[in-house]
Amino acid sequence: AHVLDDEHVSLESIILPSQTERIDVAPSTLELASTEVELFSAIGREYTLREALAESNVRETYDWVIVDCPPTLGLLTINSLVAADGVIIPVQTQYYALKGLTALVKVINTIRAKLNRDLRVLALLPTFYDGRTILAREMLDELRELGDHHVFNSIVRTTVKLGEAPLTGRPITSYAGSSEAA
């Protein structure tokens, strides 16, 4: 929130080491939601995150910069897509998720045409997969048959551990590293 609404706060100044080796984070708070409202009236509002990245040495310091976005197409997500080179789209293996994927890809294509020519869909990541159900297997097959985008072979399988991990403040890979989801 502070990086996006205060030009005197640099991205580097808020980066913290995480409990996972070789992973640092730029954490956010609930203030980020109000920042979206403030950005709404700003000139060039779609470019705010891109400019914050350009003014920092983050891209030179890290091999990868991953921006975790909410499942909405608000101004913060648009900012992330304008700043990104590529996007990985998590897709639940459920019917409505596949329908939502089509809408998201249209938005990504619009952003590519008007705001960020470098933006590419890198891959689709199947999530909440329960191989015991026919629906999940059919949706995974349909996702692969769409043919427009690469689908990761790795699948995030549904498990209670995925819901428990955030409560501990740890990623699933350290909380339950031997679980199917990890």
C-alpha atoms as an extended CHARMM CRD file, in Angstrom:
* protein
*
       182  EXT
         1         1  ALA       CA              0.0000000000        0.0000000000        0.0000000000  PROA      1               0.0000000000
         2         2  HSD       CA              2.7440000000        2.4550000000        0.9490000000  PROA      2               0.0000000000
         3         3  VAL       CA              4.7890000000        1.7520000000       -2.1740000000  PROA      3               0.0000000000
         4         4  LEU       CA              1.7680000000        2.3850000000       -4.3970000000  PROA      4               0.0000000000
         5         5  ASP       CA              0.5120000000        5.5470000000       -2.7010000000  PROA      5               0.0000000000
         6         6  ASP       CA              3.7010000000        7.2340000000       -1.4390000000  PROA      6               0.0000000000
         7         7  GLU       CA              6.4740000000        7.9740000000       -3.9190000000  PROA      7               0.0000000000
         8         8  HSD       CA              8.9510000000        8.2670000000       -1.0160000000  PROA      8               0.0000000000
         9         9  VAL       CA              8.5530000000        4.5850000000       -0.0550000000  PROA      9               0.0000000000
        10        10  SER       CA             10.6610000000        2.2530000000       -2.1730000000  PROA      10              0.0000000000
        11        11  LEU       CA              9.8740000000       -1.3540000000       -2.8930000000  PROA      11              0.0000000000
        12        12  GLU       CA             13.2480000000       -2.4160000000       -1.4560000000  PROA      12              0.0000000000
        13        13  SER       CA             12.4300000000       -0.7440000000        1.8670000000  PROA      13              0.0000000000
        14        14  ILE       CA              9.4840000000       -3.0660000000        2.5840000000  PROA      14              0.0000000000
        15        15  ILE       CA             11.0000000000       -6.3960000000        1.4760000000  PROA      15              0.0000000000
        16        16  LEU       CA             11.4780000000       -8.8710000000        4.3170000000  PROA      16              0.0000000000
        17        17  PRO       CA             13.0430000000      -12.3290000000        4.4630000000  PROA      17              0.0000000000
        18        18  SER       CA             10.5230000000      -15.1340000000        4.8670000000  PROA      18              0.0000000000
        19        19  GLN       CA             10.8860000000      -18.3140000000        6.9080000000  PROA      19              0.0000000000
        20        20  THR       CA             11.5650000000      -20.1320000000        3.6520000000  PROA      20              0.0000000000
        21        21  GLU       CA             15.1810000000      -19.9870000000        2.5540000000  PROA      21              0.0000000000
        22        22  ARG       CA             15.8820000000      -17.8550000000       -0.5540000000  PROA      22              0.0000000000
        23        23  ILE       CA             12.3740000000      -16.3650000000       -0.5910000000  PROA      23              0.0000000000
        24        24  ASP       CA             11.7420000000      -12.7650000000        0.4160000000  PROA      24              0.0000000000
        25        25  VAL       CA              8.3550000000      -11.0720000000        0.5490000000  PROA      25              0.0000000000
        26        26  ALA       CA              6.9150000000       -7.5950000000        0.1670000000  PROA      26              0.0000000000
        27        27  PRO       CA              3.9930000000       -8.0730000000        2.5590000000  PROA      27              0.0000000000
        28        28  SER       CA              0.7230000000       -6.2150000000        2.3640000000  PROA      28              0.0000000000
        29        29  THR       CA             -1.9160000000       -5.2900000000        4.8850000000  PROA      29              0.0000000000
        30        30  LEU       CA             -5.6010000000       -4.4570000000        4.7180000000  PROA      30              0.0000000000
        31        31  GLU       CA             -4.5230000000       -0.9130000000        3.8090000000  PROA      31              0.0000000000
        32        32  LEU       CA             -3.9350000000       -2.2190000000        0.3010000000  PROA      32              0.0000000000
        33        33  ALA       CA             -7.7020000000       -2.3730000000       -0.2650000000  PROA      33              0.0000000000
        34        34  SER       CA             -8.0540000000        1.3450000000        0.4460000000  PROA      34              0.0000000000
        35        35  THR       CA             -5.1030000000        2.0570000000       -1.8410000000  PROA      35              0.0000000000
        36        36  GLU       CA             -7.1420000000        0.7040000000       -4.7350000000  PROA      36              0.0000000000
        37        37  VAL       CA             -9.7640000000        3.3720000000       -4.0540000000  PROA      37              0.0000000000
        38        38  GLU       CA             -7.0810000000        6.0860000000       -3.9550000000  PROA      38              0.0000000000
        39        39  LEU       CA             -5.5420000000        4.8430000000       -7.2130000000  PROA      39              0.0000000000
        40        40  PHE       CA             -8.8900000000        5.0030000000       -8.9650000000  PROA      40              0.0000000000
        41        41  SER       CA             -8.6240000000        8.7700000000       -9.5070000000  PROA      41              0.0000000000
        42        42  ALA       CA             -4.8740000000        8.8480000000      -10.2270000000  PROA      42              0.0000000000
        43        43  ILE       CA             -3.5420000000        9.6460000000      -13.6720000000  PROA      43              0.0000000000
        44        44  GLY       CA             -1.7730000000        6.6200000000      -15.1630000000  PROA      44              0.0000000000
        45        45  ARG       CA             -3.1670000000        4.4580000000      -12.3700000000  PROA      45              0.0000000000
        46        46  GLU       CA             -2.6310000000        1.2140000000      -14.2940000000  PROA      46              0.0000000000
        47        47  TYR       CA              1.1530000000        1.8060000000      -14.3600000000  PROA      47              0.0000000000
        48        48  THR       CA              1.7710000000        2.4440000000      -10.6400000000  PROA      48              0.0000000000
        49        49  LEU       CA              3.2460000000       -0.9810000000       -9.8120000000  PROA      49              0.0000000000
        50        50  ARG       CA              5.2550000000       -1.0830000000      -13.0470000000  PROA      50              0.0000000000
        51        51  GLU       CA              6.7940000000        2.2900000000      -12.1460000000  PROA      51              0.0000000000
        52        52  ALA       CA              7.5620000000        1.1350000000       -8.5900000000  PROA      52              0.0000000000
        53        53  LEU       CA              9.3770000000       -1.8920000000      -10.0040000000  PROA      53              0.0000000000
        54        54  ALA       CA             11.2470000000        0.2350000000      -12.5540000000  PROA      54              0.0000000000
        55        55  GLU       CA             12.4250000000        2.6540000000       -9.8520000000  PROA      55              0.0000000000
        56        56  SER       CA             13.8010000000       -0.2080000000       -7.7620000000  PROA      56              0.0000000000
        57        57  ASN       CA             16.5550000000       -2.7440000000       -8.3450000000  PROA      57              0.0000000000
        58        58  VAL       CA             14.2150000000       -5.6450000000       -7.5500000000  PROA      58              0.0000000000
        59        59  ARG       CA             14.3490000000       -7.1580000000      -11.0420000000  PROA      59              0.0000000000
        60        60  GLU       CA             18.1500000000       -7.1860000000      -10.9060000000  PROA      60              0.0000000000
        61        61  THR       CA             18.2710000000       -8.5730000000       -7.3580000000  PROA      61              0.0000000000
        62        62  TYR       CA             15.8780000000      -11.5000000000       -7.7600000000  PROA      62              0.0000000000
        63        63  ASP       CA             15.5960000000      -14.3070000000      -10.2920000000  PROA      63              0.0000000000
        64        64  TRP       CA             11.7980000000      -14.1780000000      -10.1020000000  PROA      64              0.0000000000
        65        65  VAL       CA              9.2940000000      -11.6190000000       -8.8710000000  PROA      65              0.0000000000
        66        66  ILE       CA              5.9270000000      -13.2090000000       -8.1830000000  PROA      66              0.0000000000
        67        67  VAL       CA              2.9090000000      -11.0100000000       -7.5690000000  PROA      67              0.0000000000
        68        68  ASP       CA              0.0790000000      -12.8770000000       -5.8800000000  PROA      68              0.0000000000
        69        69  CYS       CA             -3.2440000000      -11.3890000000       -6.9530000000  PROA      69              0.0000000000
        70        70  PRO       CA             -6.7560000000      -11.7780000000       -5.6180000000  PROA      70              0.0000000000
        71        71  PRO       CA             -9.2540000000      -13.6040000000       -7.8530000000  PROA      71              0.0000000000
        72        72  THR       CA            -10.7760000000      -10.3130000000       -8.9800000000  PROA      72              0.0000000000
        73        73  LEU       CA            -10.1220000000       -8.0050000000      -11.8760000000  PROA      73              0.0000000000
        74        74  GLY       CA             -9.8010000000       -4.8410000000       -9.8150000000  PROA      74              0.0000000000
        75        75  LEU       CA             -7.2610000000       -2.0910000000      -10.2670000000  PROA      75              0.0000000000
        76        76  LEU       CA             -4.6150000000       -3.8810000000       -8.1880000000  PROA      76              0.0000000000
        77        77  THR       CA             -4.7960000000       -6.9500000000      -10.4190000000  PROA      77              0.0000000000
        78        78  ILE       CA             -4.6920000000       -4.7550000000      -13.5310000000  PROA      78              0.0000000000
        79        79  ASN       CA             -1.5870000000       -3.0510000000      -12.0880000000  PROA      79              0.0000000000
        80        80  SER       CA              0.0200000000       -6.4530000000      -11.5960000000  PROA      80              0.0000000000
        81        81  LEU       CA             -0.7430000000       -7.5350000000      -15.1590000000  PROA      81              0.0000000000
        82        82  VAL       CA              0.6110000000       -4.2720000000      -16.5700000000  PROA      82              0.0000000000
        83        83  ALA       CA              3.8350000000       -4.7410000000      -14.5650000000  PROA      83              0.0000000000
        84        84  ALA       CA              4.2620000000       -8.4420000000      -15.3990000000  PROA      84              0.0000000000
        85        85  ASP       CA              6.0610000000      -10.2140000000      -18.2030000000  PROA      85              0.0000000000
        86        86  GLY       CA              4.0370000000      -13.3680000000      -17.7390000000  PROA      86              0.0000000000
        87        87  VAL       CA              1.0970000000      -14.7350000000      -15.8430000000  PROA      87              0.0000000000
        88        88  ILE       CA              0.4330000000      -18.1510000000      -14.3380000000  PROA      88              0.0000000000
        89        89  ILE       CA             -3.2960000000      -18.7120000000      -13.9610000000  PROA      89              0.0000000000
        90        90  PRO       CA             -4.4390000000      -21.0450000000      -11.1890000000  PROA      90              0.0000000000
        91        91  VAL       CA             -7.6300000000      -22.7510000000      -12.3350000000  PROA      91              0.0000000000
        92        92  GLN       CA             -9.8500000000      -24.7940000000      -10.0670000000  PROA      92              0.0000000000
        93        93  THR       CA            -10.9080000000      -28.0330000000      -11.7110000000  PROA      93              0.0000000000
        94        94  GLN       CA            -14.5640000000      -27.0230000000      -11.5700000000  PROA      94              0.0000000000
        95        95  TYR       CA            -17.0370000000      -26.0170000000      -14.2680000000  PROA      95              0.0000000000
        96        96  TYR       CA            -17.4430000000      -22.3170000000      -13.4310000000  PROA      96              0.0000000000
        97        97  ALA       CA            -13.6970000000      -21.8670000000      -13.0400000000  PROA      97              0.0000000000
        98        98  LEU       CA            -13.2150000000      -22.8590000000      -16.6790000000  PROA      98              0.0000000000
        99        99  LYS       CA            -15.8600000000      -20.3380000000      -17.7290000000  PROA      99              0.0000000000
       100       100  GLY       CA            -14.1040000000      -17.6540000000      -15.6700000000  PROA      100             0.0000000000
       101       101  LEU       CA            -10.8140000000      -18.5470000000      -17.3510000000  PROA      101             0.0000000000
       102       102  THR       CA            -12.2260000000      -17.4610000000      -20.7070000000  PROA      102             0.0000000000
       103       103  ALA       CA            -13.1500000000      -14.0380000000      -19.3040000000  PROA      103             0.0000000000
       104       104  LEU       CA             -9.7340000000      -13.6130000000      -17.6940000000  PROA      104             0.0000000000
       105       105  VAL       CA             -7.9090000000      -14.4910000000      -20.9040000000  PROA      105             0.0000000000
       106       106  LYS       CA             -9.9540000000      -11.8210000000      -22.7260000000  PROA      106             0.0000000000
       107       107  VAL       CA             -8.8680000000       -9.2450000000      -20.1520000000  PROA      107             0.0000000000
       108       108  ILE       CA             -5.2390000000      -10.3550000000      -20.4790000000  PROA      108             0.0000000000
       109       109  ASN       CA             -5.4660000000      -10.0150000000      -24.2680000000  PROA      109             0.0000000000
       110       110  THR       CA             -6.8980000000       -6.5000000000      -23.8760000000  PROA      110             0.0000000000
       111       111  ILE       CA             -4.0940000000       -5.5220000000      -21.4960000000  PROA      111             0.0000000000
       112       112  ARG       CA             -1.5540000000       -6.9650000000      -23.9310000000  PROA      112             0.0000000000
       113       113  ALA       CA             -3.0430000000       -4.9320000000      -26.7900000000  PROA      113             0.0000000000
       114       114  LYS       CA             -3.3900000000       -1.6340000000      -24.9300000000  PROA      114             0.0000000000
       115       115  LEU       CA             -1.0980000000       -1.4920000000      -21.8970000000  PROA      115             0.0000000000
       116       116  ASN       CA              1.6080000000       -4.1930000000      -21.8860000000  PROA      116             0.0000000000
       117       117  ARG       CA              2.6820000000       -5.8110000000      -25.1430000000  PROA      117             0.0000000000
       118       118  ASP       CA              5.1140000000       -8.1080000000      -23.2680000000  PROA      118             0.0000000000
       119       119  LEU       CA              2.4330000000       -9.8450000000      -21.1960000000  PROA      119             0.0000000000
       120       120  ARG       CA              2.0790000000      -13.5580000000      -21.8910000000  PROA      120             0.0000000000
       121       121  VAL       CA              0.1380000000      -16.4130000000      -20.3220000000  PROA      121             0.0000000000
       122       122  LEU       CA              2.9320000000      -18.7410000000      -19.2200000000  PROA      122             0.0000000000
       123       123  ALA       CA              0.7470000000      -21.6360000000      -18.1220000000  PROA      123             0.0000000000
       124       124  LEU       CA             -2.4040000000      -22.7810000000      -16.3840000000  PROA      124             0.0000000000
       125       125  LEU       CA             -2.0460000000      -24.4010000000      -12.9600000000  PROA      125             0.0000000000
       126       126  PRO       CA             -4.8260000000      -26.8660000000      -12.0810000000  PROA      126             0.0000000000
       127       127  THR       CA             -5.8630000000      -26.4730000000       -8.4240000000  PROA      127             0.0000000000
       128       128  PHE       CA             -8.3240000000      -27.9880000000       -5.9500000000  PROA      128             0.0000000000
       129       129  TYR       CA             -8.0630000000      -31.2340000000       -7.8750000000  PROA      129             0.0000000000
       130       130  ASP       CA             -9.7420000000      -34.2830000000       -6.3810000000  PROA      130             0.0000000000
       131       131  GLY       CA             -8.9870000000      -37.2160000000       -8.6610000000  PROA      131             0.0000000000
       132       132  ARG       CA            -11.6730000000      -39.3100000000       -6.9270000000  PROA      132             0.0000000000
       133       133  THR       CA            -14.4160000000      -37.3220000000       -8.6810000000  PROA      133             0.0000000000
       134       134  ILE       CA            -15.4420000000      -37.7000000000      -12.2960000000  PROA      134             0.0000000000
       135       135  LEU       CA            -16.0870000000      -33.9550000000      -12.5200000000  PROA      135             0.0000000000
       136       136  ALA       CA            -12.5220000000      -33.0530000000      -11.5400000000  PROA      136             0.0000000000
       137       137  ARG       CA            -11.0460000000      -35.5390000000      -14.0220000000  PROA      137             0.0000000000
       138       138  GLU       CA            -13.3110000000      -34.2650000000      -16.8130000000  PROA      138             0.0000000000
       139       139  MET       CA            -12.5030000000      -30.6230000000      -16.0400000000  PROA      139             0.0000000000
       140       140  LEU       CA             -8.7640000000      -31.3780000000      -16.0580000000  PROA      140             0.0000000000
       141       141  ASP       CA             -9.1340000000      -33.1120000000      -19.4260000000  PROA      141             0.0000000000
       142       142  GLU       CA            -11.1210000000      -30.1630000000      -20.7710000000  PROA      142             0.0000000000
       143       143  LEU       CA             -8.5080000000      -27.7100000000      -19.5010000000  PROA      143             0.0000000000
       144       144  ARG       CA             -5.8170000000      -29.6590000000      -21.3610000000  PROA      144             0.0000000000
       145       145  GLU       CA             -7.9450000000      -29.8950000000      -24.5090000000  PROA      145             0.0000000000
       146       146  LEU       CA             -8.4910000000      -26.1360000000      -24.7090000000  PROA      146             0.0000000000
       147       147  GLY       CA             -5.1170000000      -26.1440000000      -26.4100000000  PROA      147             0.0000000000
       148       148  ASP       CA             -4.5290000000      -22.3940000000      -26.2150000000  PROA      148             0.0000000000
       149       149  HSD       CA             -2.1940000000      -22.4900000000      -23.2220000000  PROA      149             0.0000000000
       150       150  HSD       CA              0.3210000000      -24.7870000000      -21.6150000000  PROA      150             0.0000000000
       151       151  VAL       CA             -1.0940000000      -26.6870000000      -18.6200000000  PROA      151             0.0000000000
       152       152  PHE       CA              1.3780000000      -27.5960000000      -15.8840000000  PROA      152             0.0000000000
       153       153  ASN       CA              1.8190000000      -31.3160000000      -15.2500000000  PROA      153             0.0000000000
       154       154  SER       CA              2.0360000000      -30.4590000000      -11.5500000000  PROA      154             0.0000000000
       155       155  ILE       CA             -1.4380000000      -30.2860000000      -10.0460000000  PROA      155             0.0000000000
       156       156  VAL       CA             -2.3890000000      -28.7920000000       -6.6910000000  PROA      156             0.0000000000
       157       157  ARG       CA             -4.5530000000      -31.4710000000       -5.1620000000  PROA      157             0.0000000000
       158       158  THR       CA             -7.2190000000      -30.6100000000       -2.6470000000  PROA      158             0.0000000000
       159       159  THR       CA             -6.4150000000      -31.3810000000        0.9810000000  PROA      159             0.0000000000
       160       160  VAL       CA             -7.2740000000      -30.0290000000        4.4190000000  PROA      160             0.0000000000
       161       161  LYS       CA             -3.5750000000      -29.1890000000        4.8310000000  PROA      161             0.0000000000
       162       162  LEU       CA             -3.9700000000      -26.3750000000        2.2660000000  PROA      162             0.0000000000
       163       163  GLY       CA             -6.4400000000      -24.6720000000        4.5840000000  PROA      163             0.0000000000
       164       164  GLU       CA             -4.3010000000      -25.2560000000        7.6620000000  PROA      164             0.0000000000
       165       165  ALA       CA             -0.9860000000      -23.9670000000        6.2590000000  PROA      165             0.0000000000
       166       166  PRO       CA             -1.9530000000      -20.2370000000        6.1790000000  PROA      166             0.0000000000
       167       167  LEU       CA             -2.9920000000      -20.4590000000        9.8260000000  PROA      167             0.0000000000
       168       168  THR       CA              0.6040000000      -21.3420000000       10.6800000000  PROA      168             0.0000000000
       169       169  GLY       CA              2.0280000000      -18.6140000000        8.4290000000  PROA      169             0.0000000000
       170       170  ARG       CA              3.9700000000      -21.1800000000        6.4400000000  PROA      170             0.0000000000
       171       171  PRO       CA              3.7520000000      -22.4170000000        2.8610000000  PROA      171             0.0000000000
       172       172  ILE       CA              2.3310000000      -25.8710000000        2.3040000000  PROA      172             0.0000000000
       173       173  THR       CA              5.7930000000      -27.1290000000        1.3060000000  PROA      173             0.0000000000
       174       174  SER       CA              7.1390000000      -26.5650000000        4.8230000000  PROA      174             0.0000000000
       175       175  TYR       CA              3.9140000000      -27.1170000000        6.7960000000  PROA      175             0.0000000000
       176       176  ALA       CA              3.0420000000      -30.4390000000        5.1710000000  PROA      176             0.0000000000
       177       177  GLY       CA              5.8650000000      -31.1350000000        2.7580000000  PROA      177             0.0000000000
       178       178  SER       CA              4.8770000000      -34.7500000000        2.1950000000  PROA      178             0.0000000000
       179       179  SER       CA              1.2270000000      -33.9910000000        1.3930000000  PROA      179             0.0000000000
       180       180  GLU       CA             -0.0790000000      -34.3710000000       -2.1540000000  PROA      180             0.0000000000
       181       181  ALA       CA             -0.7620000000      -30.6270000000       -2.3330000000  PROA      181             0.0000000000
       182       182  ALA       CA              2.8890000000      -29.8220000000       -1.5970000000  PROA      182             0.0000000000
